[in-house]
Amino acid sequence: MIIKDSHIPIYFQLEMEIKEIVKGLNPGDPISSEREFSEKYDISRMTVRQAINNLVNEGILVRKRGKGTFVAEQKVEQPLSGLTSFSEDMRSRGLKPLTKILSFQQISSDKNIAAKLKIAEGVPVYEVSRLRLADESPMALEISYLPANIITDLTEDTVYASLYEYIENELNLQISHATQTLESSLAQKSECSILQIEEGDPVLLIERFSYLQNGEAFEYVKSIYRGDRYKFVIDMKR
Ligand code: 16G
């Protein structure tokens, strides 16, 4: 119910109203159009738009161009305290990790990759590009570079499953620590169809350098995470 002479702004009352409606719906379900809300509550479309914009910004609703407004998928909350793999992260949330291999090849490291992995230029590395999915929904695009003399005998089957499991259980190497950076960005055209998002949608660019117990870098990964599906959680102590 919307009370027009209340001191609570109408757009805010409508936000509360829509939040209640969303509770009874599932992710991906459509909600009424701006026109329908404006007629139902007898309020201006501008006010409806403001409420919907706020809920889109809060990650509760999602707009799909030319299709309407829908209930958003819940974001995956990822703690940044431990060094975990994608497969572990998804399983710990009750989601099924899936991988689509976009490319897999051994290349000679160029100047840039050699510098990142602190190896000599020309040293062979595996370049693996993978789409990572959770319960069949695209989450992230990862391009990994792994020195072939450390991560030996890598195959498509291995990276289709879990890379970290292969390193620890098959190669018996000890993964020790990683340095990671996160920055916000906008989706490029080339990534959109793979991640099933629109050009310009928010994404997170993540770079990870991972090391073995002996201090050797065993991977350099560039990832693009869907901004609407991820929320990173950092615990801080004072
Ligand atoms: C995560 C890591 C990635 C690692 C992968 C291994 C980030 C940003 N990236 O996706 O560096 O290669 O896990 O996952 O967290 P896997 O063992 O399931 O292949």
PDB file of C-alpha atoms and ligand atoms in Angstrom:
ATOM      1  CA  MET A   1       0.000   0.000   0.000  1.00  0.00           C
ATOM      2  CA  ILE A   2       1.256   3.482  -0.808  1.00  0.00           C
ATOM      3  CA  ILE A   3       0.291   6.429   1.404  1.00  0.00           C
ATOM      4  CA  LYS A   4       0.528   9.588  -0.638  1.00  0.00           C
ATOM      5  CA  ASP A   5       0.476  12.135   2.204  1.00  0.00           C
ATOM      6  CA  SER A   6       3.100  10.292   4.210  1.00  0.00           C
ATOM      7  CA  HIS A   7       6.422  11.938   5.043  1.00  0.00           C
ATOM      8  CA  ILE A   8       8.085   8.819   3.595  1.00  0.00           C
ATOM      9  CA  PRO A   9       8.882   9.496  -0.076  1.00  0.00           C
ATOM     10  CA  ILE A  10       6.624   7.618  -2.487  1.00  0.00           C
ATOM     11  CA  TYR A  11       9.531   6.082  -4.413  1.00  0.00           C
ATOM     12  CA  PHE A  12      10.812   4.628  -1.133  1.00  0.00           C
ATOM     13  CA  GLN A  13       7.397   3.194  -0.246  1.00  0.00           C
ATOM     14  CA  LEU A  14       7.262   1.616  -3.692  1.00  0.00           C
ATOM     15  CA  GLU A  15      10.727   0.115  -3.172  1.00  0.00           C
ATOM     16  CA  MET A  16       9.447  -1.560   0.020  1.00  0.00           C
ATOM     17  CA  GLU A  17       6.338  -2.753  -1.841  1.00  0.00           C
ATOM     18  CA  ILE A  18       8.443  -4.257  -4.678  1.00  0.00           C
ATOM     19  CA  LYS A  19      10.812  -5.901  -2.167  1.00  0.00           C
ATOM     20  CA  GLU A  20       7.776  -7.675  -0.689  1.00  0.00           C
ATOM     21  CA  ILE A  21       6.623  -8.777  -4.160  1.00  0.00           C
ATOM     22  CA  VAL A  22      10.136 -10.084  -4.954  1.00  0.00           C
ATOM     23  CA  LYS A  23      10.086 -12.302  -1.837  1.00  0.00           C
ATOM     24  CA  GLY A  24       7.363 -14.374  -3.484  1.00  0.00           C
ATOM     25  CA  LEU A  25       9.235 -14.690  -6.808  1.00  0.00           C
ATOM     26  CA  ASN A  26      12.267 -16.599  -8.052  1.00  0.00           C
ATOM     27  CA  PRO A  27      15.472 -15.231  -9.646  1.00  0.00           C
ATOM     28  CA  GLY A  28      14.802 -14.578 -13.321  1.00  0.00           C
ATOM     29  CA  ASP A  29      11.053 -13.975 -12.862  1.00  0.00           C
ATOM     30  CA  PRO A  30       9.745 -10.801 -14.533  1.00  0.00           C
ATOM     31  CA  ILE A  31       8.196  -7.996 -12.495  1.00  0.00           C
ATOM     32  CA  SER A  32       5.442  -5.636 -13.645  1.00  0.00           C
ATOM     33  CA  SER A  33       6.320  -2.875 -16.095  1.00  0.00           C
ATOM     34  CA  GLU A  34       6.729   0.793 -15.126  1.00  0.00           C
ATOM     35  CA  ARG A  35       3.356   1.495 -16.689  1.00  0.00           C
ATOM     36  CA  GLU A  36       1.653  -1.273 -14.701  1.00  0.00           C
ATOM     37  CA  PHE A  37       3.124  -0.075 -11.399  1.00  0.00           C
ATOM     38  CA  SER A  38       2.219   3.505 -12.188  1.00  0.00           C
ATOM     39  CA  GLU A  39      -1.402   2.537 -12.946  1.00  0.00           C
ATOM     40  CA  LYS A  40      -1.730   0.140 -10.021  1.00  0.00           C
ATOM     41  CA  TYR A  41      -0.580   2.695  -7.422  1.00  0.00           C
ATOM     42  CA  ASP A  42      -1.668   5.825  -9.314  1.00  0.00           C
ATOM     43  CA  ILE A  43       1.776   7.385  -9.199  1.00  0.00           C
ATOM     44  CA  SER A  44       3.990   8.920 -11.876  1.00  0.00           C
ATOM     45  CA  ARG A  45       6.220   6.787 -14.083  1.00  0.00           C
ATOM     46  CA  MET A  46       9.158   8.955 -13.006  1.00  0.00           C
ATOM     47  CA  THR A  47       8.604   7.855  -9.409  1.00  0.00           C
ATOM     48  CA  VAL A  48       8.319   4.210 -10.473  1.00  0.00           C
ATOM     49  CA  ARG A  49      11.539   4.541 -12.476  1.00  0.00           C
ATOM     50  CA  GLN A  50      13.359   5.990  -9.483  1.00  0.00           C
ATOM     51  CA  ALA A  51      12.285   3.079  -7.245  1.00  0.00           C
ATOM     52  CA  ILE A  52      13.251   0.499  -9.860  1.00  0.00           C
ATOM     53  CA  ASN A  53      16.613   2.210 -10.508  1.00  0.00           C
ATOM     54  CA  ASN A  54      17.406   2.038  -6.803  1.00  0.00           C
ATOM     55  CA  LEU A  55      16.518  -1.661  -6.665  1.00  0.00           C
ATOM     56  CA  VAL A  56      18.644  -2.335  -9.755  1.00  0.00           C
ATOM     57  CA  ASN A  57      21.559  -0.539  -8.075  1.00  0.00           C
ATOM     58  CA  GLU A  58      20.998  -2.596  -4.924  1.00  0.00           C
ATOM     59  CA  GLY A  59      21.245  -5.772  -7.031  1.00  0.00           C
ATOM     60  CA  ILE A  60      17.673  -6.853  -6.280  1.00  0.00           C
ATOM     61  CA  LEU A  61      16.358  -6.333  -9.810  1.00  0.00           C
ATOM     62  CA  VAL A  62      18.040  -6.536 -13.180  1.00  0.00           C
ATOM     63  CA  ARG A  63      17.040  -4.772 -16.400  1.00  0.00           C
ATOM     64  CA  LYS A  64      17.360  -6.615 -19.689  1.00  0.00           C
ATOM     65  CA  ARG A  65      17.328  -4.354 -22.702  1.00  0.00           C
ATOM     66  CA  GLY A  66      14.162  -4.743 -24.736  1.00  0.00           C
ATOM     67  CA  LYS A  67      12.840  -7.461 -22.426  1.00  0.00           C
ATOM     68  CA  GLY A  68      11.874  -5.823 -19.147  1.00  0.00           C
ATOM     69  CA  THR A  69      12.887  -5.978 -15.499  1.00  0.00           C
ATOM     70  CA  PHE A  70      13.521  -9.220 -13.652  1.00  0.00           C
ATOM     71  CA  VAL A  71      14.356 -10.517 -10.190  1.00  0.00           C
ATOM     72  CA  ALA A  72      18.180 -10.686 -10.012  1.00  0.00           C
ATOM     73  CA  GLU A  73      20.144 -13.824  -9.223  1.00  0.00           C
ATOM     74  CA  GLN A  74      21.605 -13.776  -5.725  1.00  0.00           C
ATOM     75  CA  LYS A  75      25.226 -12.725  -5.634  1.00  0.00           C
ATOM     76  CA  VAL A  76      27.836 -15.260  -4.618  1.00  0.00           C
ATOM     77  CA  GLU A  77      29.668 -13.977  -1.546  1.00  0.00           C
ATOM     78  CA  GLN A  78      33.333 -14.787  -1.729  1.00  0.00           C
ATOM     79  CA  PRO A  79      35.580 -14.265   1.301  1.00  0.00           C
ATOM     80  CA  LEU A  80      39.025 -12.976   0.409  1.00  0.00           C
ATOM     81  CA  SER A  81      40.771 -14.523   3.369  1.00  0.00           C
ATOM     82  CA  GLY A  82      41.832 -17.936   2.047  1.00  0.00           C
ATOM     83  CA  LEU A  83      43.405 -19.148  -1.175  1.00  0.00           C
ATOM     84  CA  THR A  84      40.690 -21.273  -2.726  1.00  0.00           C
ATOM     85  CA  SER A  85      39.877 -22.609  -6.168  1.00  0.00           C
ATOM     86  CA  PHE A  86      36.781 -21.888  -8.205  1.00  0.00           C
ATOM     87  CA  SER A  87      35.626 -25.492  -7.766  1.00  0.00           C
ATOM     88  CA  GLU A  88      36.001 -25.281  -3.977  1.00  0.00           C
ATOM     89  CA  ASP A  89      34.258 -21.898  -3.844  1.00  0.00           C
ATOM     90  CA  MET A  90      31.223 -23.109  -5.758  1.00  0.00           C
ATOM     91  CA  ARG A  91      30.944 -26.443  -3.947  1.00  0.00           C
ATOM     92  CA  SER A  92      31.108 -24.750  -0.543  1.00  0.00           C
ATOM     93  CA  ARG A  93      27.997 -22.796  -1.551  1.00  0.00           C
ATOM     94  CA  GLY A  94      26.126 -25.846  -2.745  1.00  0.00           C
ATOM     95  CA  LEU A  95      26.593 -24.866  -6.401  1.00  0.00           C
ATOM     96  CA  LYS A  96      27.914 -27.203  -9.088  1.00  0.00           C
ATOM     97  CA  PRO A  97      31.141 -25.944 -10.708  1.00  0.00           C
ATOM     98  CA  LEU A  98      31.279 -26.389 -14.470  1.00  0.00           C
ATOM     99  CA  THR A  99      33.941 -25.447 -16.986  1.00  0.00           C
ATOM    100  CA  LYS A 100      33.861 -24.676 -20.677  1.00  0.00           C
ATOM    101  CA  ILE A 101      37.296 -24.682 -22.251  1.00  0.00           C
ATOM    102  CA  LEU A 102      37.536 -21.847 -24.745  1.00  0.00           C
ATOM    103  CA  SER A 103      41.152 -22.515 -25.733  1.00  0.00           C
ATOM    104  CA  PHE A 104      44.034 -24.658 -24.554  1.00  0.00           C
ATOM    105  CA  GLN A 105      47.559 -24.444 -25.959  1.00  0.00           C
ATOM    106  CA  GLN A 106      51.217 -24.483 -25.107  1.00  0.00           C
ATOM    107  CA  ILE A 107      53.009 -21.310 -26.204  1.00  0.00           C
ATOM    108  CA  SER A 108      56.414 -19.694 -25.814  1.00  0.00           C
ATOM    109  CA  SER A 109      56.098 -17.039 -23.128  1.00  0.00           C
ATOM    110  CA  ASP A 110      56.322 -13.528 -24.518  1.00  0.00           C
ATOM    111  CA  LYS A 111      58.050 -10.681 -22.699  1.00  0.00           C
ATOM    112  CA  ASN A 112      54.948  -9.715 -20.738  1.00  0.00           C
ATOM    113  CA  ILE A 113      54.008 -13.211 -19.512  1.00  0.00           C
ATOM    114  CA  ALA A 114      57.660 -14.048 -18.755  1.00  0.00           C
ATOM    115  CA  ALA A 115      57.934 -10.940 -16.581  1.00  0.00           C
ATOM    116  CA  LYS A 116      54.697 -11.756 -14.749  1.00  0.00           C
ATOM    117  CA  LEU A 117      55.829 -15.321 -13.980  1.00  0.00           C
ATOM    118  CA  LYS A 118      59.463 -14.304 -13.429  1.00  0.00           C
ATOM    119  CA  ILE A 119      60.717 -16.775 -16.031  1.00  0.00           C
ATOM    120  CA  ALA A 120      62.960 -16.288 -19.066  1.00  0.00           C
ATOM    121  CA  GLU A 121      61.261 -15.113 -22.241  1.00  0.00           C
ATOM    122  CA  GLY A 122      60.501 -18.082 -24.507  1.00  0.00           C
ATOM    123  CA  VAL A 123      60.025 -20.604 -21.691  1.00  0.00           C
ATOM    124  CA  PRO A 124      56.979 -22.764 -22.611  1.00  0.00           C
ATOM    125  CA  VAL A 125      53.756 -21.995 -20.757  1.00  0.00           C
ATOM    126  CA  TYR A 126      50.245 -23.364 -21.012  1.00  0.00           C
ATOM    127  CA  GLU A 127      47.702 -20.728 -21.956  1.00  0.00           C
ATOM    128  CA  VAL A 128      44.255 -21.858 -20.854  1.00  0.00           C
ATOM    129  CA  SER A 129      41.100 -19.877 -21.382  1.00  0.00           C
ATOM    130  CA  ARG A 130      38.102 -21.148 -19.432  1.00  0.00           C
ATOM    131  CA  LEU A 131      34.549 -20.059 -18.849  1.00  0.00           C
ATOM    132  CA  ARG A 132      33.589 -20.968 -15.283  1.00  0.00           C
ATOM    133  CA  LEU A 133      29.957 -21.665 -14.534  1.00  0.00           C
ATOM    134  CA  ALA A 134      27.948 -22.326 -11.389  1.00  0.00           C
ATOM    135  CA  ASP A 135      24.859 -24.476 -11.844  1.00  0.00           C
ATOM    136  CA  GLU A 136      25.194 -23.750 -15.570  1.00  0.00           C
ATOM    137  CA  SER A 137      25.130 -19.992 -15.100  1.00  0.00           C
ATOM    138  CA  PRO A 138      28.256 -18.156 -16.405  1.00  0.00           C
ATOM    139  CA  MET A 139      30.247 -16.538 -13.585  1.00  0.00           C
ATOM    140  CA  ALA A 140      33.740 -15.731 -14.835  1.00  0.00           C
ATOM    141  CA  LEU A 141      36.139 -15.895 -17.722  1.00  0.00           C
ATOM    142  CA  GLU A 142      39.693 -16.920 -16.835  1.00  0.00           C
ATOM    143  CA  ILE A 143      42.881 -16.850 -18.874  1.00  0.00           C
ATOM    144  CA  SER A 144      45.634 -18.717 -17.033  1.00  0.00           C
ATOM    145  CA  TYR A 145      49.335 -18.941 -17.808  1.00  0.00           C
ATOM    146  CA  LEU A 146      51.155 -21.884 -16.220  1.00  0.00           C
ATOM    147  CA  PRO A 147      54.860 -22.684 -16.734  1.00  0.00           C
ATOM    148  CA  ALA A 148      54.991 -26.073 -18.471  1.00  0.00           C
ATOM    149  CA  ASN A 149      58.121 -27.166 -16.571  1.00  0.00           C
ATOM    150  CA  ILE A 150      56.272 -26.799 -13.231  1.00  0.00           C
ATOM    151  CA  ILE A 151      52.707 -27.720 -14.152  1.00  0.00           C
ATOM    152  CA  THR A 152      53.681 -30.721 -16.240  1.00  0.00           C
ATOM    153  CA  ASP A 153      51.517 -32.834 -18.554  1.00  0.00           C
ATOM    154  CA  LEU A 154      48.529 -30.556 -18.376  1.00  0.00           C
ATOM    155  CA  THR A 155      45.628 -31.697 -20.553  1.00  0.00           C
ATOM    156  CA  GLU A 156      42.200 -30.364 -21.463  1.00  0.00           C
ATOM    157  CA  ASP A 157      40.655 -33.030 -19.231  1.00  0.00           C
ATOM    158  CA  THR A 158      42.620 -31.709 -16.257  1.00  0.00           C
ATOM    159  CA  VAL A 159      41.589 -28.102 -16.697  1.00  0.00           C
ATOM    160  CA  TYR A 160      38.026 -29.196 -17.402  1.00  0.00           C
ATOM    161  CA  ALA A 161      37.985 -30.462 -13.826  1.00  0.00           C
ATOM    162  CA  SER A 162      39.953 -28.649 -11.105  1.00  0.00           C
ATOM    163  CA  LEU A 163      43.405 -27.262 -11.832  1.00  0.00           C
ATOM    164  CA  TYR A 164      44.266 -26.912  -8.115  1.00  0.00           C
ATOM    165  CA  GLU A 165      43.229 -30.523  -7.447  1.00  0.00           C
ATOM    166  CA  TYR A 166      45.544 -31.680 -10.238  1.00  0.00           C
ATOM    167  CA  ILE A 167      48.443 -29.627  -8.857  1.00  0.00           C
ATOM    168  CA  GLU A 168      47.976 -30.869  -5.301  1.00  0.00           C
ATOM    169  CA  ASN A 169      46.759 -34.430  -5.796  1.00  0.00           C
ATOM    170  CA  GLU A 170      48.413 -35.534  -9.038  1.00  0.00           C
ATOM    171  CA  LEU A 171      51.588 -33.452  -9.146  1.00  0.00           C
ATOM    172  CA  ASN A 172      51.897 -33.469  -5.356  1.00  0.00           C
ATOM    173  CA  LEU A 173      52.972 -29.829  -5.277  1.00  0.00           C
ATOM    174  CA  GLN A 174      52.110 -27.575  -2.367  1.00  0.00           C
ATOM    175  CA  ILE A 175      50.173 -24.454  -3.242  1.00  0.00           C
ATOM    176  CA  SER A 176      51.196 -21.838  -0.716  1.00  0.00           C
ATOM    177  CA  HIS A 177      49.968 -18.282  -1.317  1.00  0.00           C
ATOM    178  CA  ALA A 178      48.791 -15.770  -3.920  1.00  0.00           C
ATOM    179  CA  THR A 179      48.637 -12.062  -4.567  1.00  0.00           C
ATOM    180  CA  GLN A 180      45.440 -10.793  -6.114  1.00  0.00           C
ATOM    181  CA  THR A 181      44.211  -7.441  -7.394  1.00  0.00           C
ATOM    182  CA  LEU A 182      40.600  -6.494  -8.067  1.00  0.00           C
ATOM    183  CA  GLU A 183      39.381  -3.583 -10.139  1.00  0.00           C
ATOM    184  CA  SER A 184      36.059  -2.583 -11.571  1.00  0.00           C
ATOM    185  CA  SER A 185      35.520  -2.339 -15.293  1.00  0.00           C
ATOM    186  CA  LEU A 186      32.871  -2.518 -17.983  1.00  0.00           C
ATOM    187  CA  ALA A 187      32.256  -5.578 -20.138  1.00  0.00           C
ATOM    188  CA  GLN A 188      33.844  -5.467 -23.593  1.00  0.00           C
ATOM    189  CA  LYS A 189      31.935  -6.632 -26.631  1.00  0.00           C
ATOM    190  CA  SER A 190      34.076  -9.775 -27.038  1.00  0.00           C
ATOM    191  CA  GLU A 191      33.237 -11.011 -23.511  1.00  0.00           C
ATOM    192  CA  CYS A 192      29.498 -10.398 -23.624  1.00  0.00           C
ATOM    193  CA  SER A 193      28.152 -13.417 -25.452  1.00  0.00           C
ATOM    194  CA  ILE A 194      30.417 -15.761 -23.462  1.00  0.00           C
ATOM    195  CA  LEU A 195      29.387 -14.316 -20.092  1.00  0.00           C
ATOM    196  CA  GLN A 196      25.807 -13.692 -21.261  1.00  0.00           C
ATOM    197  CA  ILE A 197      25.863 -10.032 -20.329  1.00  0.00           C
ATOM    198  CA  GLU A 198      25.524  -6.781 -22.268  1.00  0.00           C
ATOM    199  CA  GLU A 199      28.360  -4.575 -23.455  1.00  0.00           C
ATOM    200  CA  GLY A 200      29.086  -2.004 -20.738  1.00  0.00           C
ATOM    201  CA  ASP A 201      27.678  -4.092 -17.879  1.00  0.00           C
ATOM    202  CA  PRO A 202      29.822  -3.919 -14.712  1.00  0.00           C
ATOM    203  CA  VAL A 203      32.513  -6.568 -14.322  1.00  0.00           C
ATOM    204  CA  LEU A 204      35.422  -7.145 -11.956  1.00  0.00           C
ATOM    205  CA  LEU A 205      38.889  -7.638 -13.346  1.00  0.00           C
ATOM    206  CA  ILE A 206      40.964  -9.900 -11.143  1.00  0.00           C
ATOM    207  CA  GLU A 207      44.619 -10.768 -11.522  1.00  0.00           C
ATOM    208  CA  ARG A 208      46.128 -13.529  -9.434  1.00  0.00           C
ATOM    209  CA  PHE A 209      49.757 -14.568  -9.041  1.00  0.00           C
ATOM    210  CA  SER A 210      49.993 -17.879  -7.211  1.00  0.00           C
ATOM    211  CA  TYR A 211      53.054 -19.473  -5.652  1.00  0.00           C
ATOM    212  CA  LEU A 212      54.208 -22.875  -4.479  1.00  0.00           C
ATOM    213  CA  GLN A 213      55.731 -23.560  -1.097  1.00  0.00           C
ATOM    214  CA  ASN A 214      59.203 -23.226  -2.630  1.00  0.00           C
ATOM    215  CA  GLY A 215      58.408 -19.669  -3.752  1.00  0.00           C
ATOM    216  CA  GLU A 216      58.039 -20.441  -7.476  1.00  0.00           C
ATOM    217  CA  ALA A 217      55.173 -18.734  -9.324  1.00  0.00           C
ATOM    218  CA  PHE A 218      53.009 -21.470 -10.838  1.00  0.00           C
ATOM    219  CA  GLU A 219      50.188 -19.399 -12.311  1.00  0.00           C
ATOM    220  CA  TYR A 220      49.294 -15.974 -13.546  1.00  0.00           C
ATOM    221  CA  VAL A 221      45.551 -15.607 -14.126  1.00  0.00           C
ATOM    222  CA  LYS A 222      43.530 -12.774 -15.571  1.00  0.00           C
ATOM    223  CA  SER A 223      39.825 -13.131 -14.854  1.00  0.00           C
ATOM    224  CA  ILE A 224      36.696 -11.226 -15.672  1.00  0.00           C
ATOM    225  CA  TYR A 225      33.943 -11.791 -13.123  1.00  0.00           C
ATOM    226  CA  ARG A 226      30.312 -10.806 -13.644  1.00  0.00           C
ATOM    227  CA  GLY A 227      29.639  -7.821 -11.407  1.00  0.00           C
ATOM    228  CA  ASP A 228      26.026  -8.854 -10.893  1.00  0.00           C
ATOM    229  CA  ARG A 229      26.945 -12.312  -9.570  1.00  0.00           C
ATOM    230  CA  TYR A 230      29.849 -11.574  -7.214  1.00  0.00           C
ATOM    231  CA  LYS A 231      30.360  -9.837  -3.927  1.00  0.00           C
ATOM    232  CA  PHE A 232      33.746 -10.058  -2.208  1.00  0.00           C
ATOM    233  CA  VAL A 233      33.870 -10.113   1.562  1.00  0.00           C
ATOM    234  CA  ILE A 234      36.885  -8.951   3.507  1.00  0.00           C
ATOM    235  CA  ASP A 235      37.203  -9.408   7.259  1.00  0.00           C
ATOM    236  CA  MET A 236      39.266  -6.708   8.903  1.00  0.00           C
ATOM    237  CA  LYS A 237      40.892  -6.540  12.309  1.00  0.00           C
ATOM    238  CA  ARG A 238      41.876  -3.374  14.040  1.00  0.00           C
TER     239      ARG A 238
HETATM  240  C1  16G B   1      40.053 -19.425  -9.106  1.00  0.00           C
HETATM  241  C2  16G B   1      41.287 -18.543  -9.224  1.00  0.00           C
HETATM  242  C3  16G B   1      42.200 -19.004 -10.320  1.00  0.00           C
HETATM  243  C4  16G B   1      42.482 -20.484 -10.211  1.00  0.00           C
HETATM  244  C5  16G B   1      41.209 -21.278 -10.136  1.00  0.00           C
HETATM  245  C6  16G B   1      41.446 -22.739  -9.922  1.00  0.00           C
HETATM  246  C7  16G B   1      40.356 -16.325  -8.642  1.00  0.00           C
HETATM  247  C8  16G B   1      40.257 -14.917  -9.004  1.00  0.00           C
HETATM  248  N1  16G B   1      40.973 -17.148  -9.469  1.00  0.00           N
HETATM  249  O1  16G B   1      39.175 -19.230 -10.132  1.00  0.00           O
HETATM  250  O2  16G B   1      43.409 -18.291 -10.200  1.00  0.00           O
HETATM  251  O3  16G B   1      43.242 -20.921 -11.310  1.00  0.00           O
HETATM  252  O4  16G B   1      40.427 -20.802  -9.063  1.00  0.00           O
HETATM  253  O5  16G B   1      40.184 -23.375  -9.925  1.00  0.00           O
HETATM  254  O6  16G B   1      39.906 -16.700  -7.604  1.00  0.00           O
HETATM  255  P1  16G B   1      39.970 -24.887 -10.236  1.00  0.00           P
HETATM  256  O7  16G B   1      40.852 -25.663  -9.308  1.00  0.00           O
HETATM  257  O8  16G B   1      38.527 -25.130 -10.025  1.00  0.00           O
HETATM  258  O9  16G B   1      40.394 -25.132 -11.674  1.00  0.00           O
END
